[in-house]
Amino acid sequence: MSDVFLITAVRSPVGVGKPNGALNPIAPLDLIAHLLRVVPQRAGVDPALVQDVILGCVSPIGEQGANIARLAALKAGFPVEVPGVTLNRMCGSSQQAIHFAAQAIASGDMEIVIAGGIESMSRVPIGSDWPQEWPAEFPYRLVHQGQSAEMMAEKWKLTRDQLDDYAFESHVRAAAATREGRFEREIVPVPVTREGATQMVRVDEGFRPNPDRAKMGALKPVFKEGGVITAGNASQISDGAAAVLLASEVAVKQHGLKPRARIVARVVVGADPELMLTGPIPATRQVLKKAGLALADIGVVEINEAFASVVLAWQKETGADLRRVNPNGGAIALGHPLGASGARLMTTLLHELERRNARYGLQTMCIGHGMATATIIERET
Ligand SMILES: CC(C)(COP(=O)(O)OP(=O)(O)OC[C@H]1O[C@@H](n2cnc3c(N)ncnc32)[C@H](O)[C@@H]1OP(=O)(O)O)[C@@H](O)C(=O)NCCC(=O)NCCS
């Protein structure tokens, strides 16, 4: 089996997923095509050498439908010989895209693959592709993820204060990272035209530069009367895109590419579909075991902040040191453009490992219907 290397990783800024959000005027096809033009350039790879473009998208319908991966590769000017495929593993979609790309390369089927994701939630809202009626006869109760987040808080005895403290810290970290320019290497600015005027969007829009802890504490619960999940401690509705280029050992040598990290291990797991968001716990255990590592060996963790209760329940189970977890903030502050988040987290993880000169990075995400993805990467020195 070939080793699989991350050669480049980029993302768009994440916009607030509302009609007045920074990225709302740009169609999802144009947003991801914009990144696809940049990725081979930054990697120093001729686009004709890319053997597949695998993109995650959670609402692959309407403007995001008709296999947006293939359309985006064509729109970006890739030769017609470069194929594209869109997949939906819900919130883990573009982490899954990275896994499928890595598996294709490891097996020897392919040498160079782009994996990424796209979601414009302001233009194609979450739920756009859901059935009008959920199946009446189903072996499990199908609940909203916000209700699952409430159940997690109850099961792990997480208080509203604990969740809000965590969410507040996410904003503090995202604001500090942005102020210090930590995202500048990973963000590709996006030209956006609104009412005839074109502006470059360069920074994430969702975080609060001066978060107000008291205001967060006063927000009403959204998913359950008397509950603890609010707009402040849940991930935001967002627009964004991200993409990475992966290559085999052979391709690295043949084309003189510069590997930045190696994919060490990857897993996908299923868990309780009703509690839904617990998957990162077994996924973390399994991926560490596969890699022969302990959590203490991991320099940086990126776990998707779908809800604060997801991260805190995972922390209670794994004993993770929160100082190394989402050090630049997470989806609570930066937003969660569903299909793009997996590649967004991987991009941020890679850059943070480099900034710290750390060795191993772990990424994990909870996924709808009770699943999770996890990946370990090792920075190349
Ligand atoms: C929780 C959720 C329903 C809130 O949606 P929303 O009401 O449109 O959210 P908003 O951003 O408008 O916030 C609502 C209010 O809370 C306030 N607020 C939100 N975050 C805040 C913060 N950190 N500090 C202070 N106030 C905050 C907003 O300012 C807004 O106030 P206003 O009504 O006075 O304008 C939505 O973000 C959501 O569904 N998130 C989860 C998405 C999801 O399920 N993803 C998949 C994961 S599995």
Short mmCIF file of C-alpha atoms and ligand atoms in Angstrom, two decimals:
data_model
loop_
_atom_site.label_atom_id
_atom_site.label_comp_id
_atom_site.label_asym_id
_atom_site.label_seq_id
_atom_site.Cartn_x
_atom_site.Cartn_y
_atom_site.Cartn_z
CA MET A 1 0.00 0.00 0.00
CA SER A 2 1.22 3.48 -0.83
CA ASP A 3 1.54 6.16 1.80
CA VAL A 4 -0.88 9.02 1.18
CA PHE A 5 0.29 12.60 1.52
CA LEU A 6 -1.51 15.90 1.95
CA ILE A 7 0.10 18.30 -0.49
CA THR A 8 -2.11 21.33 -0.15
CA ALA A 9 -5.23 22.34 1.74
CA VAL A 10 -7.29 25.49 1.32
CA ARG A 11 -10.65 26.84 2.29
CA SER A 12 -12.88 29.78 1.65
CA PRO A 13 -13.69 32.12 4.49
CA VAL A 14 -16.88 30.88 6.18
CA GLY A 15 -19.84 33.20 5.71
CA VAL A 16 -22.95 33.53 7.84
CA GLY A 17 -25.61 31.43 6.11
CA LYS A 18 -28.23 34.14 5.82
CA PRO A 19 -29.41 36.27 2.86
CA ASN A 20 -27.23 39.16 4.03
CA GLY A 21 -24.24 36.84 4.70
CA ALA A 22 -20.92 37.63 3.02
CA LEU A 23 -20.96 34.62 0.66
CA ASN A 24 -24.69 34.52 -0.09
CA PRO A 25 -24.35 36.23 -3.48
CA ILE A 26 -21.99 33.59 -4.85
CA ALA A 27 -23.50 30.37 -6.20
CA PRO A 28 -22.11 27.20 -4.59
CA LEU A 29 -20.81 26.01 -7.96
CA ASP A 30 -18.78 29.20 -8.39
CA LEU A 31 -17.52 29.09 -4.81
CA ILE A 32 -16.09 25.58 -5.04
CA ALA A 33 -14.85 26.11 -8.63
CA HIS A 34 -12.91 29.12 -7.34
CA LEU A 35 -11.08 26.87 -4.85
CA LEU A 36 -10.54 24.11 -7.42
CA ARG A 37 -8.62 26.56 -9.61
CA VAL A 38 -6.31 27.38 -6.70
CA VAL A 39 -5.61 23.88 -5.37
CA PRO A 40 -3.52 22.42 -8.24
CA GLN A 41 -1.72 25.77 -8.61
CA ARG A 42 -0.67 25.79 -4.95
CA ALA A 43 0.28 22.13 -5.10
CA GLY A 44 2.35 22.65 -8.25
CA VAL A 45 0.30 20.02 -10.10
CA ASP A 46 -1.02 20.17 -13.64
CA PRO A 47 -4.86 19.82 -13.32
CA ALA A 48 -4.71 17.15 -16.03
CA LEU A 49 -2.93 14.88 -13.53
CA VAL A 50 -5.87 14.92 -11.09
CA GLN A 51 -7.60 11.56 -11.37
CA ASP A 52 -10.78 12.39 -9.48
CA VAL A 53 -12.50 15.27 -7.72
CA ILE A 54 -14.48 13.93 -4.74
CA LEU A 55 -16.70 16.49 -3.02
CA GLY A 56 -18.94 16.27 0.01
CA CYS A 57 -22.28 18.06 -0.05
CA VAL A 58 -25.10 17.48 2.44
CA SER A 59 -27.95 19.01 0.42
CA PRO A 60 -27.02 17.87 -3.11
CA ILE A 61 -30.12 19.34 -4.73
CA GLY A 62 -31.06 22.49 -6.65
CA GLU A 63 -28.00 24.65 -7.12
CA GLN A 64 -25.93 21.96 -5.38
CA GLY A 65 -27.48 19.12 -7.36
CA ALA A 66 -26.62 17.32 -10.60
CA ASN A 67 -23.22 16.14 -9.29
CA ILE A 68 -21.70 19.48 -8.35
CA ALA A 69 -18.23 17.90 -8.18
CA ARG A 70 -18.14 17.15 -11.90
CA LEU A 71 -19.70 20.51 -12.78
CA ALA A 72 -17.21 22.35 -10.55
CA ALA A 73 -14.20 20.61 -12.11
CA LEU A 74 -15.46 21.61 -15.56
CA LYS A 75 -16.27 25.14 -14.45
CA ALA A 76 -12.78 25.45 -12.96
CA GLY A 77 -11.33 24.61 -16.37
CA PHE A 78 -10.04 21.11 -15.64
CA PRO A 79 -9.70 18.94 -18.76
CA VAL A 80 -12.83 16.89 -19.52
CA GLU A 81 -10.83 13.75 -18.70
CA VAL A 82 -10.87 14.67 -14.98
CA PRO A 83 -14.01 13.10 -13.45
CA GLY A 84 -15.91 14.21 -10.35
CA VAL A 85 -18.22 12.61 -7.79
CA THR A 86 -20.40 14.09 -5.05
CA LEU A 87 -21.08 12.21 -1.84
CA ASN A 88 -23.23 12.71 1.22
CA ARG A 89 -22.15 11.38 4.59
CA MET A 90 -23.95 14.31 6.16
CA CYS A 91 -21.71 16.41 8.43
CA GLY A 92 -18.75 14.09 7.78
CA SER A 93 -19.06 14.39 4.00
CA SER A 94 -15.81 16.07 3.08
CA GLN A 95 -13.84 14.19 5.72
CA GLN A 96 -15.26 11.10 4.03
CA ALA A 97 -14.21 12.54 0.64
CA ILE A 98 -10.65 12.73 2.01
CA HIS A 99 -10.92 9.13 3.23
CA PHE A 100 -12.17 7.85 -0.13
CA ALA A 101 -9.41 9.76 -1.92
CA ALA A 102 -6.80 8.36 0.49
CA GLN A 103 -8.16 4.83 0.03
CA ALA A 104 -8.02 5.16 -3.77
CA ILE A 105 -4.40 6.28 -3.53
CA ALA A 106 -3.36 3.75 -0.87
CA SER A 107 -4.77 0.90 -2.94
CA GLY A 108 -2.77 1.97 -5.99
CA ASP A 109 -5.83 2.86 -8.06
CA MET A 110 -4.99 6.56 -8.24
CA GLU A 111 -1.99 8.82 -7.71
CA ILE A 112 -3.41 12.34 -7.35
CA VAL A 113 -6.93 13.16 -6.10
CA ILE A 114 -8.66 16.34 -4.93
CA ALA A 115 -11.13 15.94 -2.06
CA GLY A 116 -13.25 18.69 -0.58
CA GLY A 117 -16.71 19.94 0.08
CA ILE A 118 -19.22 22.67 -0.50
CA GLU A 119 -22.32 23.97 1.24
CA SER A 120 -24.17 27.19 0.75
CA MET A 121 -26.78 26.86 3.48
CA SER A 122 -28.17 30.32 2.78
CA ARG A 123 -29.06 29.25 -0.77
CA VAL A 124 -29.78 25.54 -0.29
CA PRO A 125 -31.08 25.23 3.27
CA ILE A 126 -30.44 22.18 5.44
CA GLY A 127 -33.28 19.72 4.87
CA SER A 128 -33.81 20.67 1.20
CA ASP A 129 -33.36 17.05 0.14
CA TRP A 130 -35.23 15.42 3.02
CA PRO A 131 -38.34 13.39 2.32
CA GLN A 132 -41.61 15.27 2.82
CA GLU A 133 -42.63 12.65 5.32
CA TRP A 134 -40.27 10.52 7.34
CA PRO A 135 -41.04 6.80 7.18
CA ALA A 136 -43.79 5.92 9.66
CA GLU A 137 -42.45 2.42 10.17
CA PHE A 138 -38.82 2.77 11.19
CA PRO A 139 -36.83 0.80 13.76
CA TYR A 140 -35.45 3.95 15.45
CA ARG A 141 -36.92 7.28 16.51
CA LEU A 142 -35.75 9.91 14.03
CA VAL A 143 -35.16 13.12 15.96
CA HIS A 144 -33.70 16.52 15.15
CA GLN A 145 -29.98 16.80 15.89
CA GLY A 146 -30.72 19.65 18.32
CA GLN A 147 -32.82 17.24 20.39
CA SER A 148 -29.96 14.75 20.36
CA ALA A 149 -27.66 17.53 21.58
CA GLU A 150 -30.09 18.06 24.48
CA MET A 151 -30.06 14.32 25.26
CA MET A 152 -26.27 14.31 25.26
CA ALA A 153 -26.18 17.22 27.72
CA GLU A 154 -28.58 15.34 29.99
CA LYS A 155 -26.76 12.01 29.78
CA TRP A 156 -23.34 13.54 30.51
CA LYS A 157 -24.78 15.96 33.10
CA LEU A 158 -23.56 19.06 31.28
CA THR A 159 -24.94 22.31 32.62
CA ARG A 160 -25.99 25.33 30.60
CA ASP A 161 -23.08 27.25 32.14
CA GLN A 162 -20.56 24.63 31.07
CA LEU A 163 -21.90 24.66 27.51
CA ASP A 164 -21.92 28.46 27.34
CA ASP A 165 -18.42 28.70 28.82
CA TYR A 166 -17.19 26.32 26.14
CA ALA A 167 -19.00 28.27 23.39
CA PHE A 168 -17.66 31.59 24.68
CA GLU A 169 -14.11 30.19 24.53
CA SER A 170 -14.69 29.11 20.92
CA HIS A 171 -15.39 32.75 20.00
CA VAL A 172 -12.42 34.00 22.03
CA ARG A 173 -10.10 31.57 20.23
CA ALA A 174 -11.51 32.27 16.75
CA ALA A 175 -11.21 36.01 17.33
CA ALA A 176 -7.61 35.69 18.56
CA ALA A 177 -6.66 33.40 15.64
CA THR A 178 -8.13 35.85 13.14
CA ARG A 179 -6.52 38.87 14.79
CA GLU A 180 -3.14 37.13 14.70
CA GLY A 181 -3.59 36.23 11.02
CA ARG A 182 -3.42 32.49 11.71
CA PHE A 183 -5.98 31.67 9.00
CA GLU A 184 -4.35 33.77 6.29
CA ARG A 185 -2.34 30.90 4.80
CA GLU A 186 -5.33 28.60 4.58
CA ILE A 187 -8.03 31.02 3.40
CA VAL A 188 -8.42 31.76 -0.30
CA PRO A 189 -10.14 35.15 -0.60
CA VAL A 190 -13.38 35.01 -2.59
CA PRO A 191 -14.59 37.79 -4.91
CA VAL A 192 -18.27 38.45 -4.23
CA THR A 193 -20.48 40.78 -6.27
CA ARG A 194 -23.43 42.36 -4.53
CA GLU A 195 -25.54 44.99 -6.25
CA GLY A 196 -22.92 45.51 -8.94
CA ALA A 197 -19.98 46.05 -6.58
CA THR A 198 -17.31 43.34 -6.24
CA GLN A 199 -15.46 42.88 -2.96
CA MET A 200 -12.97 40.31 -1.74
CA VAL A 201 -14.20 38.33 1.27
CA ARG A 202 -11.09 37.42 3.24
CA VAL A 203 -12.10 36.51 6.80
CA ASP A 204 -14.62 34.34 8.59
CA GLU A 205 -17.80 36.18 9.36
CA GLY A 206 -19.53 34.23 12.11
CA PHE A 207 -17.35 34.72 15.19
CA ARG A 208 -17.90 37.59 17.61
CA PRO A 209 -14.76 39.70 18.06
CA ASN A 210 -15.93 40.64 21.56
CA PRO A 211 -18.22 37.83 22.73
CA ASP A 212 -20.64 38.76 25.49
CA ARG A 213 -20.89 35.90 28.00
CA ALA A 214 -23.86 37.47 29.82
CA LYS A 215 -25.82 37.81 26.58
CA MET A 216 -25.04 34.21 25.71
CA GLY A 217 -26.35 33.13 29.10
CA ALA A 218 -29.63 34.97 28.46
CA LEU A 219 -30.41 33.26 25.12
CA LYS A 220 -33.49 31.03 25.08
CA PRO A 221 -33.16 27.27 24.49
CA VAL A 222 -34.10 26.41 20.90
CA PHE A 223 -34.84 22.70 20.79
CA LYS A 224 -36.53 21.91 24.11
CA GLU A 225 -38.50 23.85 26.66
CA GLY A 226 -36.29 24.21 29.72
CA GLY A 227 -33.38 22.83 27.69
CA VAL A 228 -29.77 23.97 27.50
CA ILE A 229 -29.01 24.22 23.75
CA THR A 230 -29.20 27.77 22.35
CA ALA A 231 -28.14 29.67 19.23
CA GLY A 232 -25.02 30.55 21.24
CA ASN A 233 -23.77 27.04 22.00
CA ALA A 234 -24.84 25.38 18.73
CA SER A 235 -22.92 25.52 15.46
CA GLN A 236 -23.98 28.22 13.05
CA ILE A 237 -25.74 27.94 9.70
CA SER A 238 -23.01 28.87 7.20
CA ASP A 239 -21.74 29.11 3.64
CA GLY A 240 -18.30 27.79 2.70
CA ALA A 241 -16.04 25.49 0.73
CA ALA A 242 -12.74 23.68 1.29
CA ALA A 243 -10.49 21.38 -0.73
CA VAL A 244 -7.28 19.39 -0.31
CA LEU A 245 -4.97 17.66 -2.77
CA LEU A 246 -3.68 14.20 -1.90
CA ALA A 247 -0.92 12.30 -3.64
CA SER A 248 0.88 8.95 -3.54
CA GLU A 249 4.58 8.40 -2.84
CA VAL A 250 5.10 7.78 -6.54
CA ALA A 251 3.38 11.01 -7.57
CA VAL A 252 5.39 12.95 -4.98
CA LYS A 253 8.65 11.65 -6.44
CA GLN A 254 7.61 11.85 -10.07
CA HIS A 255 6.31 15.42 -9.94
CA GLY A 256 8.58 16.82 -7.25
CA LEU A 257 5.67 17.61 -4.88
CA LYS A 258 6.18 18.74 -1.32
CA PRO A 259 4.28 16.55 1.16
CA ARG A 260 3.06 18.42 4.22
CA ALA A 261 1.47 15.55 6.14
CA ARG A 262 0.87 11.83 5.87
CA ILE A 263 -2.51 10.23 6.48
CA VAL A 264 -1.81 7.77 9.29
CA ALA A 265 -5.22 6.22 10.01
CA ARG A 266 -8.90 6.74 9.29
CA VAL A 267 -12.16 5.23 10.51
CA VAL A 268 -15.87 5.65 10.09
CA VAL A 269 -18.24 4.27 12.73
CA GLY A 270 -21.92 3.92 13.48
CA ALA A 271 -23.44 4.69 16.90
CA ASP A 272 -26.89 5.17 18.47
CA PRO A 273 -29.03 6.93 15.81
CA GLU A 274 -31.23 8.70 18.35
CA LEU A 275 -28.51 9.98 20.66
CA MET A 276 -26.83 10.54 17.28
CA LEU A 277 -23.83 12.67 18.23
CA THR A 278 -21.78 10.23 20.33
CA GLY A 279 -19.86 8.75 17.37
CA PRO A 280 -16.65 10.75 17.93
CA ILE A 281 -16.12 8.81 21.19
CA PRO A 282 -15.76 5.32 19.60
CA ALA A 283 -14.25 6.85 16.43
CA THR A 284 -11.47 8.47 18.48
CA ARG A 285 -10.76 5.25 20.35
CA GLN A 286 -10.68 3.20 17.15
CA VAL A 287 -8.52 5.57 15.13
CA LEU A 288 -5.98 5.91 17.96
CA LYS A 289 -5.82 2.13 18.26
CA LYS A 290 -5.33 1.77 14.52
CA ALA A 291 -2.51 4.30 14.59
CA GLY A 292 -0.95 2.74 17.70
CA LEU A 293 -1.13 6.10 19.47
CA ALA A 294 -2.58 7.56 22.66
CA LEU A 295 -4.47 10.84 22.90
CA ALA A 296 -1.42 12.23 24.72
CA ASP A 297 0.58 11.81 21.48
CA ILE A 298 -1.79 14.08 19.58
CA GLY A 299 -0.61 17.68 19.32
CA VAL A 300 -3.83 19.19 17.98
CA VAL A 301 -7.40 17.89 17.85
CA GLU A 302 -10.10 19.29 15.59
CA ILE A 303 -13.50 17.98 16.69
CA ASN A 304 -16.51 19.48 15.02
CA GLU A 305 -18.45 21.75 17.36
CA ALA A 306 -21.86 20.74 16.04
CA PHE A 307 -23.05 21.52 19.56
CA ALA A 308 -21.03 22.27 22.70
CA SER A 309 -22.51 19.15 24.33
CA VAL A 310 -20.87 16.97 21.65
CA VAL A 311 -17.38 18.19 22.47
CA LEU A 312 -17.85 18.17 26.24
CA ALA A 313 -19.35 14.66 26.32
CA TRP A 314 -16.43 13.46 24.15
CA GLN A 315 -14.01 15.23 26.48
CA LYS A 316 -15.51 13.53 29.54
CA GLU A 317 -15.14 10.13 27.90
CA THR A 318 -11.65 10.59 26.45
CA GLY A 319 -10.12 12.85 29.09
CA ALA A 320 -8.76 15.11 26.31
CA ASP A 321 -6.90 18.28 27.30
CA LEU A 322 -9.14 21.05 25.95
CA ARG A 323 -6.15 23.36 25.46
CA ARG A 324 -5.17 21.23 22.47
CA VAL A 325 -8.71 20.91 21.16
CA ASN A 326 -9.96 23.35 18.52
CA PRO A 327 -7.25 25.85 19.49
CA ASN A 328 -8.47 28.34 16.88
CA GLY A 329 -12.15 28.00 17.69
CA GLY A 330 -14.67 25.70 16.07
CA ALA A 331 -18.03 25.58 14.36
CA ILE A 332 -19.78 27.42 17.21
CA ALA A 333 -17.77 30.53 16.37
CA LEU A 334 -16.54 29.90 12.84
CA GLY A 335 -19.66 28.21 11.47
CA HIS A 336 -20.52 24.81 10.04
CA PRO A 337 -21.09 24.80 6.26
CA LEU A 338 -22.13 21.16 6.42
CA GLY A 339 -20.55 19.52 3.36
CA ALA A 340 -17.44 21.72 3.54
CA SER A 341 -16.70 21.33 7.25
CA GLY A 342 -14.68 18.10 7.02
CA ALA A 343 -12.15 19.58 4.62
CA ARG A 344 -12.28 22.89 6.50
CA LEU A 345 -11.29 21.15 9.72
CA MET A 346 -8.52 19.20 7.95
CA THR A 347 -7.18 22.41 6.41
CA THR A 348 -7.12 24.18 9.77
CA LEU A 349 -5.60 21.12 11.47
CA LEU A 350 -2.74 20.91 8.96
CA HIS A 351 -1.89 24.61 9.27
CA GLU A 352 -2.03 24.51 13.07
CA LEU A 353 0.27 21.46 13.21
CA GLU A 354 2.73 23.40 11.06
CA ARG A 355 2.44 26.55 13.15
CA ARG A 356 3.17 24.60 16.35
CA ASN A 357 5.67 22.18 14.84
CA ALA A 358 3.51 19.46 16.31
CA ARG A 359 3.64 15.91 14.99
CA TYR A 360 0.22 14.27 15.07
CA GLY A 361 -3.22 15.74 14.45
CA LEU A 362 -6.62 14.14 15.01
CA GLN A 363 -9.86 15.17 13.34
CA THR A 364 -13.27 13.78 14.29
CA MET A 365 -16.86 14.72 13.50
CA CYS A 366 -20.30 13.59 14.63
CA ILE A 367 -22.69 12.72 11.81
CA GLY A 368 -26.47 12.55 11.37
CA HIS A 369 -28.25 9.23 11.96
CA GLY A 370 -25.50 8.35 14.48
CA MET A 371 -22.15 8.03 12.73
CA ALA A 372 -18.69 9.59 12.98
CA THR A 373 -15.48 9.94 11.02
CA ALA A 374 -11.95 10.22 12.45
CA THR A 375 -8.57 10.76 10.81
CA ILE A 376 -5.03 10.98 12.18
CA ILE A 377 -2.36 12.81 10.21
CA GLU A 378 1.38 13.20 10.83
CA ARG A 379 3.16 16.37 9.80
CA GLU A 380 6.07 15.83 7.43
CA THR A 381 9.32 17.30 8.63
C1 LIG B 1 -29.47 27.06 16.72
C2 LIG B 1 -30.07 27.69 15.47
C3 LIG B 1 -31.49 27.13 15.23
C4 LIG B 1 -30.14 29.21 15.66
O1 LIG B 1 -30.57 29.79 14.48
P1 LIG B 1 -30.91 31.36 14.42
O2 LIG B 1 -32.01 31.66 15.37
O3 LIG B 1 -31.10 31.71 12.99
O4 LIG B 1 -29.55 31.95 14.94
P2 LIG B 1 -29.07 33.42 15.05
O5 LIG B 1 -27.66 33.47 14.65
O6 LIG B 1 -30.01 34.34 14.34
O7 LIG B 1 -29.14 33.68 16.60
C5 LIG B 1 -30.35 33.90 17.28
C6 LIG B 1 -30.16 35.02 18.28
O8 LIG B 1 -29.15 34.63 19.19
C7 LIG B 1 -28.12 35.61 19.20
N1 LIG B 1 -26.84 34.94 19.38
C8 LIG B 1 -26.39 33.86 18.72
N2 LIG B 1 -25.15 33.56 19.13
C9 LIG B 1 -24.83 34.46 20.08
C10 LIG B 1 -23.66 34.68 20.86
N3 LIG B 1 -22.60 33.92 20.77
N4 LIG B 1 -23.68 35.73 21.73
C11 LIG B 1 -24.75 36.52 21.84
N5 LIG B 1 -25.88 36.37 21.11
C12 LIG B 1 -25.90 35.35 20.24
C13 LIG B 1 -28.22 36.29 17.86
O9 LIG B 1 -27.65 37.58 17.89
C14 LIG B 1 -29.68 36.32 17.63
O10 LIG B 1 -30.23 37.39 18.35
P3 LIG B 1 -31.42 38.30 17.72
O11 LIG B 1 -32.57 37.35 17.56
O12 LIG B 1 -31.59 39.33 18.76
O13 LIG B 1 -30.88 38.80 16.42
C15 LIG B 1 -29.21 27.38 14.22
O14 LIG B 1 -27.98 28.03 14.30
C16 LIG B 1 -29.00 25.90 14.06
O15 LIG B 1 -29.90 25.18 13.62
N6 LIG B 1 -27.78 25.41 14.37
C17 LIG B 1 -27.46 24.00 14.28
C18 LIG B 1 -27.20 23.63 12.86
C19 LIG B 1 -27.11 22.15 12.71
O16 LIG B 1 -27.94 21.41 13.19
N7 LIG B 1 -26.08 21.70 12.02
C20 LIG B 1 -25.85 20.29 11.90
C21 LIG B 1 -25.14 19.84 13.11
S1 LIG B 1 -25.42 18.15 13.49
#
